[in-house]
Structures are given as C-alpha cells and as structure tokens.
C-alpha cells in the first residue's frame, strides 16, 4: 500500500522552529523552515543532517514551502539554502516573499551585529536565498513537477499567511501553517474548500482554549485607550513590528476617525514603516472592509498615525505611542516606559504574551518597583493593562477547519504535547478519524488507499451501460465484466475478447465436474429420467433437455448417471459445468430429489477438476 | 392542418409581394404590420449560412411584433426550424418562440402542439433545454388549462432521464411550475418509454433528483420543490430527511437551497417529532431544523451563511431552550473554565463594584474542566449567533443582527440575553452594521432594561462622527429603560459631551432628554439639586439661558417634573423664570407643569393642559360645525356671506394652530374656503354691470384673484396627503371655475377673436377631461357649476365663443358653493429647515466663479415620494434663482410620514462688494399628469412610448412649502 510519511524536524509537540518533512507519492517536501526563539545554539535551527549527512539537500528534497513570514516559520531558510545547500524551488506567497527578507535581515543584524555571533548567514545569502523563491497566488495550482502540485489557501493570521494543499496523484496533504478562523480588523478568516486530504497537518497552539469574542476585547482596548486619552494621559503600546501592530493601528485609526479624536498617535520608525508599505500594497490579502474601501482610501495610509521621534516622548498632552519591542525588554519601548512610568495618568497596554524575566512580565504580575541596571529602582505608577490579541485558531476554530476540509487523518504540530493530547481525543471522538501528534524526529506513517485511474474502452462501457437503465444509479455501485490489462505503466479495462486478441492468446474452456452419490434402486436410465422430470418441475423457465445419449442438459450443465461398481443401488451423478454457471443452486435442487435415501453426506464431496 | 397553415403563411407572404408593385405609399403604411413575418421569412430564406440566419434572427428579436402577427411569425420560425441543421440557429429560434409567446394579447395555446412536436425530434441537448424553457413560458402564460399542463408535465417526465444536466434542470423547473397541486399526476401516463412509475406524485419524482450526480440538477430539484410549496402544495414530511442530507452537499448552491427547503418544512411541520440519530431521544422538528440551520451559520460559503442567518430569524416557534443555545459559548483556557467578558461584567455589576477590568489576569481561568464535558464542535444550535456576529462578511453580520431582532421581539427572555451581543455590535467596523444594530436594539428596547455597564458601552458611541449613528442612538435612548440614577447621570453627561462636540445635534439631544426625563421621573428626582446646581445655603449664580447644555438639563428636569409633583419644590427662582421662557420658546420640548404658588403660570397652563384627549373630539366637532355653517351661505346676502367666510377662515386657522392633530384638516378647509371667498369677490355684482372700458381697474383684481385661486387649488391638491377622490374632484371643480372666470375676463378685455377661440377650446377640453376623470364622483356634484355645464355641453360645443362666455358668466354666478366633505386623515406637507439656521452673521466667503457647498438639513413631514418631488431653491439677491434636485440618497426616513433631507447645495456667483443674503427654501414639485394617470399603462416589448397620445397638457409647477432661510454669503473676486 502507498504511504505518506510525515516527520517533524521542529514544531513536533513544540512551538517554534517549524519544519516538517513530508514524503508523499515518492516526493519529499519540506514545509516551513523556521528557527527557535528560545535557543542561541545549534538547536535554534532544525537538524538538517536528518535528511542527509553530507552533501546538498537538493537531491533529497523536491521543494520547500514557507507558510508565512514569522521567523519561527522561515528563520532558518537562508541557513538551509545557502549554508547547508539547497538549490531547488522554494515556494511562498507574494506578501511573504516581500516581507520575509526584511525580517531575516533584522534577525541577522541582531544576532551578528549586536550579539557578535560569527558563522551566521550574511545579507548576500539572504538575497541569494530569496532568488530561489517562486511566488504563489491564492487558489493558484502550481505544478512543481509533472506529478507534484501545490495550491495555496488563505489562512488569516498575518499578511500573506497561507495554507497549502499538496497533491501527488490522488494522494494529498494539507499543511495549515498558522491560521486564524476568526476575522480581525485587517485580515479575514482562514478558508479551505472540501478537498478531503489524506492528512491535515494543523497547528494547535490553542488546543485547549476557546476564546471570547473578539469584539469584547477590541471594545475593552478602545475604551481603555480612550479613557486614558480623555484624562490627558499618555498611552504606550509595546508591539512587535509586524502583524498585531498593524491590526492595532487600524483599530485605533478607525476609532479616531469615528470618534473625531485629535490626540496624536505615533508609530516607532524603522522596520515598521517599511512593512506598512507592503500592507498598503497587498490589499487583496486583507479583509472585506479594507478591500472594499481601498479605492476611496487605503486604510493603511494612516491619517492619524505619524512617525515617532525620540523627542516627542516629552511633549505635553495626551498621545498614543506604538513602540517596539513587545516585551519591554530593550529598545525604544523600554526607554519610553521609563519616562512615563512615574505618572499615574499614563498607561501601558501589553497586547501579547511576555516571556518570564522581561519587564513586561514583571509589571503584568503587579510588580510596582522595578530594579533597573545599576542600583536605580523605578516606581511604576502608571496603569498596566493586558490585552490579548492573538491570531491563532482556538480549539473550536481547529475543529471548524477539520469540518471544512474533511481530512481522512489528522496530524497536530506547533503546540504543547499535553494540550495536543486533549484535542486529539476530541478529534477522534467527534470525527472518528485517526489523529497523530509526532514528536520531533518521529515519523508518522499513514497508509493511503488511493484510487487508481483506469482507462476503459468505450465499447465495453456502452455495452455494460446498455444492460440496465439509461442512467446509472448513483446510489448503487455496479459490477461489470472485463479484463484489466497492465501494460507499460498504464491500466486498461477492456472486454475479454479484446484482451485475448491484444495479447494474442487462445481462449480456453474451463469446466468443473462433480460427482454426487445417490441411493436409488432404479436403473440408470430411470434415475436419469426421474432427475429430468424433477428438474423440469422445479426449474421452470430454464431449458432442460433429455438427450438420447443418456445425458440431461440444463442450460450448459451436463448431468450423467452411472451406477457405481460395487453397489448397483448407488448411483453416481456426474455434473459438469462451465465456470460461469452457479452450480450450487442446481446441486441443492438435486439434493431435494424425492429419493428414498438421502445422499451420503460423507460421500458428498465436490470434485473440481479442470479439463486440461 | 399543416397544409392549411402553410397556405396562411403564403397568403401573408403574397400580400407583401404585391405592395411594391402597387407602389402606393398610403397602403404601404396600412399593411406594414403583417409584413413583419413575411420580411422575416424573406430574410431567413436569403440566409445562406447559419451565421447569416443567426444575424437576421438577432435583428428580428430587437424589433417589436404586434399581437396579431405573432402567430404568423411563429409559423415561419417553426418552418425554418425544421429545415435548419445548425444547433445555434435552432436554439435562437426556440428562444424566440418563448419570447414571442410572452407577447401581450397573444394566446400561445395554438403553438403548444408544434413546440411539443419539435421536442420529440430534437437531438441537440442544448436546443432541447431551450425548447423546454419555451414550453415553460407557454405553460405559465396559460394557467387555466389543466389539460395543457398535464401534457407539459408528461413531456417533462419523459425528458427527465436525459443525460444533459440542462434538460433535466428545465424539466424539474417545469414540474415545479406546472406540476399539479391537488391530484397526483401521471395517471394517464401510459407511454411505453416512461420508466417512471405511473402513479407517483410530483414530489417523489422531484425528490428522486435530490441525489442526482450534477449539483445543478440537485439545486433545480430543490428549487422545483420550493416552487411547489409556493404554489400551495403541501410538501410531505419525508422530504425533510432528504433535505437535511443535502445540507452537507459539496456545492454551495445546493446547500443554500437545502437551507430554504429545511426551513419550509420546519414551518409546515413544526410540532412533529423526529428522532436524534445515535440516541433514543426525540425532539420537535422545528428544533431539529433550527439546530441544523444554526450549524450552517459556520458554513464555508458566505452565501450559505447569509441564507442560514436570515432563515434563523423567521423560526419563531423554536423552543426557548434551543434559542438560548445560539448565544451560548463556553470559554476555556488550558482546559479551565473561563468566564466570558459578558459574564464578568455582569458579576462586577452585581457585586456593586464599578468598572474595573484593569487587573492583569482578572480573566484568569477558574475551575478545571472535565475533558469529557467540553463540547468543541457545537452540536445543534450552539453558538450560532456568536459565530454569525463575528463573521468576516458584513452581509452575514447584518443578517445575523436582523435575525436576532426578529427572535428577540417574540421572546423577551431572549431579548435580555442577546443584549450584550447587540451592544458589542455597536463597535463593528462597518457603519451599516453599527446602524443596523442600533435600530434593532431600539426595536426590542421595550423588553429590556440596560445595566450600567451596558449603557456605558452604548453611550460611548455618542461620539461617533457619523450623524446617522448619533441620531439613531438618540432615538434609541428615547426608548430605553435604565435601572439606576447613575445611569441617568451617565447618559446626561455623555449627551452633554456629545452636544459640546457636535453642536448641530442640539435638537436631537434635547428631544432625547425629553423622553429620558419623562420615562424616569423617579430616577431624576434625586439628581435635581445636582443638575440645577442648587445649594441648601448659598445662592448659586444664574446659569446662562442661551447655553444649549443648560437647556438640555432643564428639558430633562422639566419632563421628569411633569409626573413628579414634588420636584418643583427643589427649583430655585430663576428656574421658574426659565421654565416660563422655555415653555414659550420650546413648547414642543417642555411640557406644561403644575407649579404651586405661581399663579399666573398655573392659570395660563391650565388652559392648555386642561383638555386631554377629549379636546381633539371637540375640535373636530367645531371644525365640522364651521363647515356646516358655511354651507348655509347660499341663503345669505353677498356681503354677509363674505363676512361669514372671513370669520370661518380665521377660526379655522386658529384651530389649526391650537390643535396640531387637526392642523392639516383645518388648513385644508381654510384654503378651500379662501378660494371660494376669492371667487365670490371676483364675481361681485358691480363688476359685471359696468361697461368694459370702465371696469378695467376692477378687472385687474379679478384676474389676480383667478390666478390666485388656480395656485391655491394646486396647493390643495398636492400639498395635502390623505385626500380621497371626492376631495380631488372638489378641488378640480374649483379650478374649473377659476378657469371659467379667466376665460370670461379675457373675453371682456381682449378683442382678439382667435385668441378667444383657442382658449374656449381649451376650456371645453378641460371640462371633458374633468368628466372623464371623475365619472364616479359626478353624482356627488349635483347642482354644481360642472353639473350645469355638462347639461349644456351639446350646446356649448357648437356655439360661438361669445355665446359661450355669456353662458359661462351666468352659470358661474348662479352656481353655489360646493359642500366640502372632510376626509378621515388629512395632513399638510411641511418642511422645516434646521440648518442653516439663518442666525449666523459670519458670511460664507468664497472665490467668485468657484463653488461653495452649503449644508442643508431639513425635516419633511407627510411628503409622499420626496425623492422625486422635493427640491431646493436658492434665491440670490439679484433675483436669480436656482432649483437644485437633491440626490435620492440624501433622503432618510427616520419614521413614518417623516423624512429627513441632509444634503449639500452648491452656490456660486460673481463677485460682490458686500456680503449679502441669499434665500434658501424647499419646493414641492408637482405635475398634474402624474396624478391623472393613476395606472401608467404597461408597455409591452412591442410598444414604444411615442405611440402614446399626449394624455393631457400636463401642468407642472412648484409650491414652496418651507420658510425661507437667509444665509450670508460673500463671493470675492479671484486674486490674480
């Protein structure tokens, strides 16, 4: 049986370093090539030596597909393609292709320039890597080679995030990447058609969470900002450069517009400005509202949001500032925080999760006195708010996607093992399909039952069609007679005569014979006659002939009677039939003969012998 | 038969051939009709190949065909059809047949046989489908012929097993539209070729195709079934299971139709019991269907989602238990139960703590959940609306909001529950959705009382920059019940903020506070000292009376005080003074109060507040009496009659001012009487006894009077709504009198005979059209001017103009006043320009030659079809005037009989040296033709507008119906 093999090199029962190998129909595909944020050593990249110890990866991989631009999905790409060595095609969507190099370059700068690491990929390598990228459009089927085809679906999550449907012959796999089933202010919801893949590989970040409605959160967020602004306070929103930041910008921008507010909103410059530019370009990837109104006004051309300058932080009056990074551990957001922390009118809103040890984490846990570098302490008087805006599908969303795609098997990645366990149970219970959750390096094998296309000769089809009704009944399968010829990698269904002709073979007759012993005192001829009359009475509507040479012929079945050598009372019935005829009925009819003695069951054996 | 037909065709044909020989242009015109079919025949014969033929047919299709010649054309087409080998041409012919059989006045039963015959020989599937379509058209044209229907249905059965989906589609459509509603069809179906059972009814045959391999056929089958339902056939309950299975179809159009089907069945058999698969329980069918349709709200296709969401709203019989599940969502985080933000807000409110939500992890998960009880994939109705309201497409969200509205209106407990969700929708990104949810909340607001935190969210929207949203919200607040005095305070605060930010909302905010006050007097009472900033020991400074915010507060307090007699005791002196002022200046906002110890105020008010509902009746009585009194006018002397009329007009005008309910009726009567008065004055004895040259001066006033009467009659006819044809006849009658007067006056002054003849003719035409229009009303016009005229009509039409004028003069003077009967409801169209206010002293400056936009905001009352009739007139000081037609989108309809016009007019002028005022007013445009043609004759595809005779010289004009507002503008010369 054909098999599909899935091996996570990263993201197996884990979040980060997404990298999944899939072997399907003789093709090897790598899905995502990410890095792990938590490590600074070799563990941050997937273990490519799993694929090959030495030599280039090109020989082993047919293609690489990147689902979206987050570094845990594309961070290891230049390392793999340039340093390990891969020259094959890399697929990603247009927005991902545009934004990915910016993030990679940023990542490189931090690691090399700030942390001073060596043996890291260079800017040139990023450029070379991006040259190998082939862009994808939504719902466009791309033929990687003659057999392998891929198709991208919208995934929400971030700009340009895609789910991919990978198909070889009739076997297929869907990889979701990260996705979001609830629309937000700038992106729509993930959608897939009923493609019924053999395996659906889904992320499961929020496997055990069902989230509250987005509206409540948005409303809370806006209300908090608004109140603070009305008090004359300053609001700091630490964000990561891409994704959520844009959503929050849109949210605030439209709110400002709606409410006619005048307080300035600033956005820290640099990376984000460049990224905003791409958001303006890829309007087709955004949600309904932005797509519909961009002709009048592109929503990403912010009216109220201006670039931030360091000096603005000291300006009097209310303002809102988006600043990077998101966890208040360094950079501009921390500087501004230090300036504003002392005033209780001000507010900081943490829109995402904070890693332990960062200032973000500390203040969220209610710490009001922070130790800064040196001996200085900082009194935190400003209000601290937490607002969760995350763009992953929750448990309900994952189930919804399964219902949309109707996969035959399910495979969970990109989540914690314990949580996956719960979801796995639920999926198996609700959909009664198998669900897998391999760890890194562990291979899951799924046998598929692919349908094999067979050519059928038109004559045969017409002949079989003619046998019953004008239209085939779609509710019932129908059997038909024919000969399957396998020749030079192609399958053909033809009628048996044609098959014989094509193969140059002679037709052989196949006959079965059978001896039945009966206890009957009559003479052979009488017995035969009795059988004849009995059959005649039982088998109405069949042609039964009594031939003068001492045989009875029922259709194509021949019956002869002879006495056994030892006992003249024991008659031996010789039955002979060609292989198409259903014998058992006749045999049973004969068993029902009105003989005095029942046929000996022990002697009642079937002898089937071929005639040649 | 065929030979006979052929003969007919040739007959027609030969007629045409003859024409060019005779070459008589007059005949050519007369015979042009039958020539159409012949021309087509010639064209088709000329066509050498199929493309040519197709071209001819396409050209032919553009031209109209008269009902008489349709049959001939059809014959020719059919003849050609048999000869034609090309599929596309045959297809076009088939479609033309369908088109032709739709011609008005043509009965298509004569071509049924031929159409069915063609069907049996047709090989091409596409043409077959088109022919079936033609049959469908024919069948729907002849609804009263069961035999024909039976035949067509049989044809449909025969072709149902076709291999082409289009043919099956059309067959199903035929069955749906023509299948017998009452008896099972197919009894007579003895054709050997039919493999379908002879005695099966339409429904089971159609339902067989629910499982067709082609999704289009499945859709068509469902649609056919729905069609049967629409035609009144009772769909069997067995269909339910099949329809439910189609809900999981791969194709969206099938699912969408299946949703409708399931809905139909749930309405037909709401109470029957269906089993739940994989368990022993049973539920009501409507509940089951509700659950299934709820499931479709999270479908992959948004069309289906819209359909499902809409459908949910109309399933009112569903059990409350199921209904409430649609709003259910169990949150969890790491397998721990979490409370929703809504629940948290409610708890906070219950515990007495106000608006916190500022704690990190205040939404921290609580108890641990049992993994088995968590139901991820919502079975049944779970959370359908939660999904629908968060959908990506705003169409789905709007549908969900509307469905919520319908369901909430029929179930108060559900209304209570969906409140949180609706309030959340106020924050939607699409304005339409926000507006819709505000409207919905208003509609269900009778069921609900807003909690403080909910009100807070609602009020936050008051700062919205969209005027529609704010006004919708004001409207909502008018109808809202709140629970505590803090709520009132909050609402007032936010409204004042709104007022401060958007001063143009003044009227709307005041009105809102009026209702808020009168709804919650007891809640306002404890707030009064604070609101009026009175102090037990100190005198506080008197607030500024012109401050809109202060007026807003007073409106709230005074309206609350109306039903709370203890409140006035808390007022300070200046409050009473302000009350008196406001009662006078803003009487619609400030109710009459019983103020103890303020004698003159009390006395004055009691007059107004004393009569309650009885006053309307008494006023009505008074109105009727006045009219009756006027009817006795015949018996009076001329001067006495005039005095009486004068008096009555004055009475009526005053009545209209006092009793707003009767303002329309009183105005109407007064105007009518004024017409009569004018007429009477114009017909004074003196005038007519004088010699022509002497009375020239008198003549001028009479002419002016006639003109004025004419104008007034147009006002009467078009400015008032609720008129019956009786009144319209009366108005026209007065108009006729005025015209007669005009005619007489022209005869006296001008000497030109030609002119006189012309106007005489016109007048006679008017009389005739009057007779035509008001034939049914003539019996009521006994002994009137028209009645007498019509008696003399034969004489009039033959006599000379001078004689005619004489007759008219005597008839006019003899005819009496026509008694006016008052209709039930009569309203005068009014318009008030709210903005510009005309108070501004700052001129609008702009560069001459360029334009400046002036915002106009006006309310229109009792205007029918304002999109077409209301215009804005701008009058410049130099007498130049512009009429601007506002866009249809500028009109909004906030309530019944009420419209709101918010538009911009563009002004421009050459440079002025000083700022000067322009006048802006609203006009009501009318056209007499629009009313006389009550039912515009339908134009078939074969007729054109030009053939219609001009019905009547349409009189068009405009009536100013709002006060003019003056605006300062200042065009400056452009700088070089």
Coordinates of C-alpha atoms in Angstrom, one line a residue, chain A residues 154 181-192 194 196 205-220 222-224 226-227 230-231 250-251 254-261 286-293 299 347 352-353 361 363-366 383-386 388 395-397 399-400 403-404 406 416 418-419 422-423 426-427 429-431 465 470-472 474-475, chain B residues 160-163 168 195 207-209 211-213 247-250 255 295-296 298-301 305 328-336 338-342 344 355-361 363 370-378 382-383 386-387 389-395 397 420-421 423-431 434 453 456-457 460-466 469 497 501-502:
Chain A
X154 CA -6.0 32.0 2.7
X181 CA -10.6 31.2 11.9
X182 CA -12.0 34.5 13.3
X183 CA -11.5 37.6 11.2
X184 CA -9.9 40.6 12.7
X185 CA -9.6 44.3 11.8
X186 CA -7.2 43.8 8.9
X187 CA -7.4 40.2 7.9
X188 CA -10.1 37.8 7.0
X189 CA -10.7 34.3 8.3
X190 CA -9.0 31.2 7.0
X191 CA -10.9 29.3 4.4
X192 CA -10.4 26.0 2.6
X194 CA -13.8 20.5 0.9
X196 CA -10.7 15.8 1.6
X205 CA -1.2 26.5 19.7
X206 CA -4.6 27.0 21.4
X207 CA -5.6 23.3 21.5
X208 CA -7.2 23.7 24.9
X209 CA -8.6 27.2 24.6
X210 CA -11.9 28.6 23.5
X211 CA -11.6 32.4 23.2
X212 CA -14.1 35.0 24.0
X213 CA -15.4 37.1 21.1
X214 CA -13.0 39.5 19.5
X215 CA -15.4 42.4 19.9
X216 CA -15.3 42.4 23.7
X217 CA -11.6 42.5 23.6
X218 CA -11.5 45.3 21.0
X219 CA -14.0 47.3 22.8
X220 CA -12.2 47.0 26.1
X222 CA -10.5 51.1 22.8
X223 CA -12.3 52.1 25.9
X224 CA -9.1 51.9 27.9
X226 CA -10.0 56.5 25.1
X227 CA -10.4 57.0 28.8
X230 CA -9.5 61.9 27.9
X231 CA -7.8 62.1 31.2
X250 CA -6.2 50.0 12.1
X251 CA -8.3 49.6 15.2
X254 CA -10.7 53.9 12.6
X255 CA -11.7 54.7 16.2
X256 CA -10.0 58.0 16.0
X257 CA -11.8 58.6 12.7
X258 CA -15.1 57.6 14.1
X259 CA -14.9 59.5 17.3
X260 CA -13.3 62.5 15.9
X261 CA -10.4 62.4 18.3
X286 CA -6.7 41.9 3.7
X287 CA -10.3 41.7 5.0
X288 CA -13.5 42.6 3.3
X289 CA -13.8 46.2 4.7
X290 CA -10.3 47.2 3.7
X291 CA -10.6 45.6 0.3
X292 CA -13.9 47.3 -0.4
X293 CA -12.9 50.8 0.7
X299 CA -6.8 52.0 5.3
X347 CA -1.0 53.7 30.8
X352 CA 0.6 40.0 23.9
X353 CA 2.3 37.4 25.8
X361 CA 6.2 40.1 32.5
X363 CA 4.7 44.6 35.6
X364 CA 1.9 42.4 34.4
X365 CA 2.3 40.4 37.5
X366 CA 1.7 43.5 39.6
X383 CA -1.7 51.8 34.8
X384 CA -0.8 48.4 33.4
X385 CA -3.3 46.7 31.1
X386 CA -3.2 43.4 29.5
X388 CA -4.7 39.5 24.4
X395 CA -9.9 24.7 19.7
X396 CA -13.2 25.5 18.1
X397 CA -11.6 27.0 15.1
X399 CA -12.5 21.8 14.7
X400 CA -14.2 24.1 12.2
X403 CA -15.1 20.1 9.3
X404 CA -14.4 22.3 6.2
X406 CA -12.9 16.7 5.8
X416 CA 2.3 21.6 23.5
X418 CA -0.4 17.9 26.8
X419 CA -2.7 20.2 25.1
X422 CA -6.8 16.7 24.7
X423 CA -7.5 17.9 21.2
X426 CA -11.7 15.3 20.9
X427 CA -11.0 14.9 17.2
X429 CA -14.3 11.2 19.2
X430 CA -16.1 13.8 17.0
X431 CA -14.9 12.9 13.6
X465 CA -24.5 0.6 -19.7
X470 CA -30.5 4.6 -19.3
X471 CA -28.8 6.3 -16.4
X472 CA -26.5 4.7 -13.9
X474 CA -25.6 7.0 -8.5
X475 CA -26.6 5.4 -5.2
Chain B
X160 CA -36.2 13.8 -17.0
X161 CA -33.8 11.0 -17.8
X162 CA -31.8 13.0 -20.3
X163 CA -28.1 12.8 -19.9
X168 CA -33.0 17.8 -16.5
X195 CA -39.7 4.0 -16.9
X207 CA -37.1 14.2 -4.7
X208 CA -35.5 11.4 -6.7
X209 CA -33.4 14.1 -8.3
X211 CA -29.5 12.6 -5.4
X212 CA -28.6 13.5 -8.9
X213 CA -24.9 13.4 -9.8
X247 CA -27.2 20.4 3.9
X248 CA -23.8 18.7 3.7
X249 CA -23.5 18.8 0.0
X250 CA -20.3 19.8 -1.6
X255 CA -26.7 23.8 0.4
X295 CA -24.9 24.7 12.1
X296 CA -24.9 26.2 8.6
X298 CA -20.5 28.4 10.2
X299 CA -20.5 27.1 6.6
X300 CA -17.6 27.5 4.3
X301 CA -19.5 29.6 1.8
X305 CA -24.1 31.7 5.8
X328 CA -24.0 30.1 24.2
X329 CA -20.3 29.9 24.3
X330 CA -18.2 28.2 26.9
X331 CA -14.8 29.6 27.2
X332 CA -11.8 27.8 28.4
X333 CA -8.2 28.3 28.7
X334 CA -5.8 25.5 29.2
X335 CA -8.8 23.3 29.9
X336 CA -10.0 25.5 32.6
X338 CA -13.3 30.8 31.8
X339 CA -15.9 33.3 32.2
X340 CA -16.8 35.5 29.2
X341 CA -16.3 39.2 29.4
X342 CA -20.1 39.5 29.4
X344 CA -17.6 39.2 34.2
X355 CA -15.9 49.1 36.1
X356 CA -12.7 47.5 37.0
X357 CA -11.3 45.2 34.4
X358 CA -7.9 46.7 34.9
X359 CA -6.4 43.8 36.7
X360 CA -3.9 41.5 35.0
X361 CA -5.4 38.1 34.9
X363 CA -10.0 36.8 33.4
X370 CA -13.6 17.8 32.8
X371 CA -12.2 16.9 29.4
X372 CA -15.2 14.8 28.6
X373 CA -17.8 17.5 29.0
X374 CA -16.1 20.0 26.7
X375 CA -18.0 20.0 23.5
X376 CA -15.8 21.6 20.9
X377 CA -17.8 21.1 17.8
X378 CA -21.0 22.7 18.7
X382 CA -24.7 26.1 20.0
X383 CA -23.3 29.5 19.5
X386 CA -21.9 34.1 18.3
X387 CA -20.4 32.9 15.0
X389 CA -22.0 38.2 14.6
X390 CA -18.3 37.7 14.3
X391 CA -18.3 36.7 10.7
X392 CA -15.9 38.0 8.2
X393 CA -18.5 39.2 5.7
X394 CA -20.7 42.1 6.8
X395 CA -23.6 40.7 4.9
X397 CA -23.3 40.0 10.3
X420 CA -24.7 42.1 25.3
X421 CA -24.1 40.8 21.8
X423 CA -24.2 46.2 22.2
X424 CA -20.9 44.6 21.1
X425 CA -22.0 45.2 17.5
X426 CA -22.0 48.9 18.1
X427 CA -18.3 48.6 17.7
X428 CA -18.4 47.0 14.3
X429 CA -16.0 48.2 11.6
X430 CA -18.8 48.8 9.0
X431 CA -21.1 51.6 9.7
X434 CA -23.5 49.5 13.6
X453 CA -22.0 48.8 32.1
X456 CA -21.7 52.8 29.2
X457 CA -20.9 50.9 26.1
X460 CA -19.6 55.5 24.0
X461 CA -21.0 55.5 20.5
X462 CA -22.4 59.0 21.0
X463 CA -19.0 60.4 20.0
X464 CA -19.2 58.8 16.6
X465 CA -18.6 61.2 13.9
X466 CA -21.4 59.8 11.7
X469 CA -25.2 56.8 14.1
X497 CA -20.4 65.9 25.8
X501 CA -18.6 68.2 20.3
X502 CA -21.3 68.3 17.7

